[in-house]
Structure formats: structure tokens, C-alpha cells
PDB file of C-alpha atoms in Angstrom:
ATOM      1  CA  MET U  46       0.016  -0.024   0.007  1.00 86.00           C
ATOM      2  CA  ASN U  47       1.216   3.511  -0.811  1.00 89.00           C
ATOM      3  CA  HIS U  48       0.801   6.669   1.197  1.00 89.00           C
ATOM      4  CA  TYR U  49      -1.267   9.426  -0.410  1.00 92.00           C
ATOM      5  CA  GLU U  50      -2.653  12.814   0.477  1.00 92.00           C
ATOM      6  CA  ILE U  51      -5.738  14.367  -1.068  1.00 94.00           C
ATOM      7  CA  MET U  52      -6.773  17.886  -0.852  1.00 94.00           C
ATOM      8  CA  VAL U  53     -10.506  18.463  -1.333  1.00 94.00           C
ATOM      9  CA  LEU U  54     -12.064  21.876  -1.938  1.00 94.00           C
ATOM     10  CA  THR U  55     -15.742  21.931  -1.290  1.00 93.00           C
ATOM     11  CA  ASN U  56     -18.439  24.452  -2.004  1.00 92.00           C
ATOM     12  CA  PRO U  57     -18.385  27.374   0.498  1.00 91.00           C
ATOM     13  CA  GLN U  58     -22.204  27.672   0.420  1.00 91.00           C
ATOM     14  CA  LEU U  59     -22.606  24.182   1.982  1.00 87.00           C
ATOM     15  CA  GLU U  60     -23.787  23.915   5.473  1.00 87.00           C
ATOM     16  CA  GLU U  61     -21.167  22.541   7.875  1.00 85.00           C
ATOM     17  CA  GLN U  62     -22.894  19.182   8.088  1.00 88.00           C
ATOM     18  CA  ALA U  63     -22.946  18.735   4.278  1.00 88.00           C
ATOM     19  CA  GLN U  64     -19.283  19.686   4.092  1.00 89.00           C
ATOM     20  CA  LYS U  65     -18.415  17.080   6.725  1.00 90.00           C
ATOM     21  CA  GLU U  66     -20.386  14.436   4.735  1.00 92.00           C
ATOM     22  CA  VAL U  67     -18.049  14.923   1.745  1.00 92.00           C
ATOM     23  CA  ILE U  68     -15.037  14.240   3.960  1.00 93.00           C
ATOM     24  CA  GLU U  69     -16.836  11.234   5.532  1.00 94.00           C
ATOM     25  CA  PHE U  70     -17.553   9.956   2.034  1.00 94.00           C
ATOM     26  CA  VAL U  71     -13.829  10.047   1.153  1.00 94.00           C
ATOM     27  CA  LYS U  72     -12.875   8.450   4.509  1.00 95.00           C
ATOM     28  CA  ASN U  73     -15.464   5.642   4.102  1.00 95.00           C
ATOM     29  CA  PHE U  74     -14.332   4.952   0.530  1.00 94.00           C
ATOM     30  CA  ILE U  75     -10.775   4.509   1.750  1.00 94.00           C
ATOM     31  CA  THR U  76     -11.613   2.195   4.668  1.00 94.00           C
ATOM     32  CA  ASP U  77     -14.152   0.160   2.611  1.00 94.00           C
ATOM     33  CA  ASN U  78     -11.455  -0.611   0.061  1.00 93.00           C
ATOM     34  CA  GLY U  79      -8.921  -1.843   2.614  1.00 92.00           C
ATOM     35  CA  GLY U  80      -7.111   1.400   3.173  1.00 93.00           C
ATOM     36  CA  GLU U  81      -6.303   3.315   6.267  1.00 91.00           C
ATOM     37  CA  VAL U  82      -6.992   7.019   7.064  1.00 91.00           C
ATOM     38  CA  ILE U  83      -4.005   8.352   8.897  1.00 88.00           C
ATOM     39  CA  MET U  84      -5.032  11.898   9.535  1.00 87.00           C
ATOM     40  CA  VAL U  85      -7.597  14.541   8.431  1.00 90.00           C
ATOM     41  CA  ASP U  86      -6.442  18.135   8.437  1.00 88.00           C
ATOM     42  CA  HIS U  87      -9.306  20.601   8.239  1.00 89.00           C
ATOM     43  CA  TRP U  88      -8.081  24.017   7.077  1.00 89.00           C
ATOM     44  CA  GLY U  89     -11.493  25.700   7.044  1.00 88.00           C
ATOM     45  CA  LYS U  90     -12.869  28.279   4.740  1.00 90.00           C
ATOM     46  CA  ARG U  91     -10.216  30.134   2.682  1.00 91.00           C
ATOM     47  CA  SER U  92     -10.197  32.312  -0.379  1.00 90.00           C
ATOM     48  CA  THR U  93      -8.939  30.868  -3.633  1.00 89.00           C
ATOM     49  CA  THR U  94      -6.370  32.476  -5.877  1.00 90.00           C
ATOM     50  CA  TYR U  95      -8.853  32.469  -8.790  1.00 89.00           C
ATOM     51  CA  ALA U  96     -12.541  31.612  -9.195  1.00 88.00           C
ATOM     52  CA  ILE U  97     -13.272  27.901  -9.298  1.00 88.00           C
ATOM     53  CA  LYS U  98     -16.727  27.176 -10.659  1.00 89.00           C
ATOM     54  CA  ARG U  99     -17.594  30.817  -9.935  1.00 89.00           C
ATOM     55  CA  HIS U 100     -16.587  30.638  -6.282  1.00 90.00           C
ATOM     56  CA  GLN U 101     -13.861  32.796  -4.766  1.00 91.00           C
ATOM     57  CA  GLU U 102     -13.833  30.813  -1.458  1.00 92.00           C
ATOM     58  CA  ALA U 103     -13.861  27.105  -0.590  1.00 92.00           C
ATOM     59  CA  TYR U 104     -13.554  24.731   2.389  1.00 92.00           C
ATOM     60  CA  TYR U 105     -10.108  23.119   2.338  1.00 93.00           C
ATOM     61  CA  ASP U 106      -9.505  19.638   3.759  1.00 93.00           C
ATOM     62  CA  VAL U 107      -6.401  17.462   3.508  1.00 92.00           C
ATOM     63  CA  ILE U 108      -6.717  13.753   4.124  1.00 93.00           C
ATOM     64  CA  TYR U 109      -3.607  11.568   4.549  1.00 91.00           C
ATOM     65  CA  TYR U 110      -4.171   7.880   3.885  1.00 92.00           C
ATOM     66  CA  ARG U 111      -2.811   4.519   2.710  1.00 91.00           C
ATOM     67  CA  LEU U 112      -4.530   2.659  -0.153  1.00 92.00           C
ATOM     68  CA  LEU U 113      -3.758   0.289  -2.995  1.00 93.00           C
ATOM     69  CA  SER U 114      -3.207   2.239  -6.163  1.00 90.00           C
ATOM     70  CA  GLU U 115      -5.807   0.266  -8.046  1.00 94.00           C
ATOM     71  CA  HIS U 116      -8.613   2.004  -6.086  1.00 93.00           C
ATOM     72  CA  LEU U 117      -7.551   5.572  -6.929  1.00 93.00           C
ATOM     73  CA  PRO U 118      -9.297   5.915 -10.317  1.00 94.00           C
ATOM     74  CA  GLU U 119     -12.596   4.946  -8.695  1.00 94.00           C
ATOM     75  CA  LEU U 120     -12.124   7.505  -5.875  1.00 93.00           C
ATOM     76  CA  GLU U 121     -11.334  10.219  -8.343  1.00 94.00           C
ATOM     77  CA  ARG U 122     -14.329   9.259 -10.514  1.00 95.00           C
ATOM     78  CA  ARG U 123     -16.724   9.515  -7.613  1.00 94.00           C
ATOM     79  CA  LEU U 124     -15.287  12.833  -6.491  1.00 93.00           C
ATOM     80  CA  LYS U 125     -15.806  14.200 -10.048  1.00 93.00           C
ATOM     81  CA  LEU U 126     -19.481  13.246  -9.784  1.00 93.00           C
ATOM     82  CA  LYS U 127     -20.063  15.094  -6.472  1.00 91.00           C
ATOM     83  CA  GLU U 128     -21.444  18.510  -7.188  1.00 91.00           C
ATOM     84  CA  SER U 129     -20.325  19.818  -3.803  1.00 91.00           C
ATOM     85  CA  VAL U 130     -16.640  19.148  -4.634  1.00 93.00           C
ATOM     86  CA  LEU U 131     -15.153  22.085  -6.467  1.00 93.00           C
ATOM     87  CA  ARG U 132     -11.682  20.619  -6.960  1.00 93.00           C
ATOM     88  CA  TYR U 133      -9.439  17.871  -5.556  1.00 94.00           C
ATOM     89  CA  MET U 134      -5.778  16.910  -5.953  1.00 94.00           C
ATOM     90  CA  ASN U 135      -4.452  13.455  -5.051  1.00 93.00           C
ATOM     91  CA  LEU U 136      -0.684  13.128  -4.508  1.00 91.00           C
ATOM     92  CA  LYS U 137       1.549  10.096  -3.741  1.00 90.00           C
ATOM     93  CA  MET U 138       3.729  10.948  -0.775  1.00 84.00           C
ATOM     94  CA  LEU U 139       7.455  10.568  -0.817  1.00 80.00           C
ATOM     95  CA  LYS U 140       9.107   8.146   1.598  1.00 74.00           C
ATOM     96  CA  VAL U 141      10.902  11.077   3.218  1.00 69.00           C
ATOM     97  CA  GLN U 142       7.532  12.668   4.156  1.00 72.00           C
ATOM     98  CA  ILE U 143       6.023   9.612   5.884  1.00 72.00           C
ATOM     99  CA  PRO U 144       7.913   9.860   9.273  1.00 71.00           C
ATOM    100  CA  HIS U 145       7.065  13.579   9.436  1.00 72.00           C
ATOM    101  CA  LEU U 146       3.428  12.704   8.873  1.00 70.00           C
ATOM    102  CA  LYS U 147       3.413  10.046  11.612  1.00 70.00           C
ATOM    103  CA  ASN U 148       4.923  12.532  14.064  1.00 74.00           C
ATOM    104  CA  LYS U 149       2.350  15.158  13.153  1.00 72.00           C
ATOM    105  CA  ALA U 150      -0.518  12.670  13.523  1.00 72.00           C
ATOM    106  CA  ALA U 151       0.798  11.656  16.915  1.00 70.00           C
ATOM    107  CA  LEU U 152       0.947  15.295  18.062  1.00 67.00           C
ATOM    108  CA  ILE U 153      -2.586  15.882  16.925  1.00 65.00           C
ATOM    109  CA  LYS U 154      -3.846  12.765  18.766  1.00 67.00           C
ATOM    110  CA  ALA U 155      -2.030  13.952  21.888  1.00 64.00           C
ATOM    111  CA  LYS U 156      -3.760  17.321  21.678  1.00 63.00           C
ATOM    112  CA  GLU U 157      -7.155  15.720  21.271  1.00 64.00           C
ATOM    113  CA  GLN U 158      -6.757  13.477  24.344  1.00 63.00           C
ATOM    114  CA  PRO U 159      -7.733  15.100  27.703  1.00 61.00           C
ATOM    115  CA  PRO U 160      -4.739  16.030  29.805  1.00 56.00           C
ATOM    116  CA  ALA U 161      -3.590  13.447  32.312  1.00 55.00           C
ATOM    117  CA  GLU U 162      -4.611  14.029  35.891  1.00 60.00           C
ATOM    118  CA  VAL U 163      -1.922  15.869  37.702  1.00 54.00           C
ATOM    119  CA  VAL U 164      -1.028  14.281  40.981  1.00 54.00           C
ATOM    120  CA  PRO U 165       0.536  16.862  43.388  1.00 58.00           C
ATOM    121  CA  GLU U 166       3.863  15.831  44.685  1.00 58.00           C
ATOM    122  CA  PRO U 167       4.095  15.417  48.425  1.00 57.00           C
ATOM    123  CA  GLU U 168       5.707  18.374  50.164  1.00 61.00           C
ATOM    124  CA  SER U 169       9.244  17.509  50.979  1.00 55.00           C
ATOM    125  CA  ILE U 170      10.241  17.861  54.587  1.00 55.00           C
ATOM    126  CA  SER U 171      13.088  20.239  54.614  1.00 55.00           C
ATOM    127  CA  GLU U 172      15.376  20.129  57.557  1.00 57.00           C
ATOM    128  CA  PRO U 173      16.766  23.393  58.784  1.00 56.00           C
ATOM    129  CA  VAL U 174      20.224  23.875  57.487  1.00 55.00           C
ATOM    130  CA  ALA U 175      22.757  24.327  60.272  1.00 55.00           C
ATOM    131  CA  GLU U 176      24.285  27.762  60.087  1.00 57.00           C
ATOM    132  CA  LYS U 177      27.841  27.569  58.857  1.00 55.00           C
ATOM    133  CA  SER U 178      30.389  28.899  61.326  1.00 55.00           C
ATOM    134  CA  ALA U 179      32.643  31.586  59.977  1.00 58.00           C
ATOM    135  CA  ILE U 180      36.032  30.140  59.175  1.00 61.00           C
ATOM    136  CA  THR U 181      38.900  32.335  60.004  1.00 62.00           C
ATOM    137  CA  LEU U 182      41.979  32.140  57.921  1.00 61.00           C
ATOM    138  CA  PRO U 183      45.355  32.525  59.547  1.00 64.00           C
ATOM    139  CA  GLU U 184      46.862  35.934  59.046  1.00 68.00           C
ATOM    140  CA  GLU U 185      49.910  36.159  56.876  1.00 65.00           C
ATOM    141  CA  GLY U 186      53.198  35.755  58.634  1.00 62.00           C
ATOM    142  CA  THR U 187      51.832  33.524  61.489  1.00 59.00           C
ATOM    143  CA  ASN U 188      52.403  29.800  61.667  1.00 62.00           C
ATOM    144  CA  GLU U 189      49.244  28.271  62.826  1.00 53.00           C
TER     145      GLU U 189
END
């Protein structure tokens, strides 16, 4: 299985629920065909450089996943048929990028988990430090 990333631009006029359904469609396609969704990065609503299907804005989502390459044409065909998808780009990831992706996914999962319960440390019993006595140095010229 190869690692891929797909960026999906969806219609900005969609309600939030409809926009999430598009992303769920892609995730379900991947898992139904034996793939694995590694991470979904939701960028939110952003302006586009130029108009895409008469829209100056779009919802941006990036999905990182593993899938057999034989399933990619079907995924792309289904995305083309969805009216809510303005544009998509599917890229094969380089082997150099994969460790970075795994680290990023681990950081995101750590942020999503609730913080661990902090157990206060017992107060250490500090013993009073004995005052140091002043040490006198012998004066020069004396033999002590």
C-alpha cells in the first residue's frame, strides 16, 4: 500500500454538516477498500487564488491515507461526480515525508486527548540547614 494525500475543496455555500459528509464519504471509501486514514487536516474556509466554478472561496480539507493504487481511479471518478466538490488533488507521498506525517499525527492525537490528571507531589520535609560557622583564615606571617 502506498501513502497518499488528497486535498479536497468543497463548495463554500454548503452547510457545515454537508461539508463534513463529503469528507466522511472519502474516509469511508478508503476504509471500505482496505485502506487506512492516517489523519484529516481541516483547514477551514479560505479564499482561492482564482474563481473555481464561480466561487472565490472554498472549504479546504487534506486527508492523509494509505490505499492500494488500483482504487484511486474509482475514488477520483466518484469525487468528479459530486457537485459539492469544487476541486481535488491526489498526490503520492514521498518516503521522506512519511515519518514527518506520523509525528504530526501523533501530536494531533495527543492534543485531542484530555490532559492526564496531575497528582501533586508530596511536600518534601526540609530540615533546617545548620548555620555555617565563620572560618577564620590565619593571618599572613603567622604559623598556625
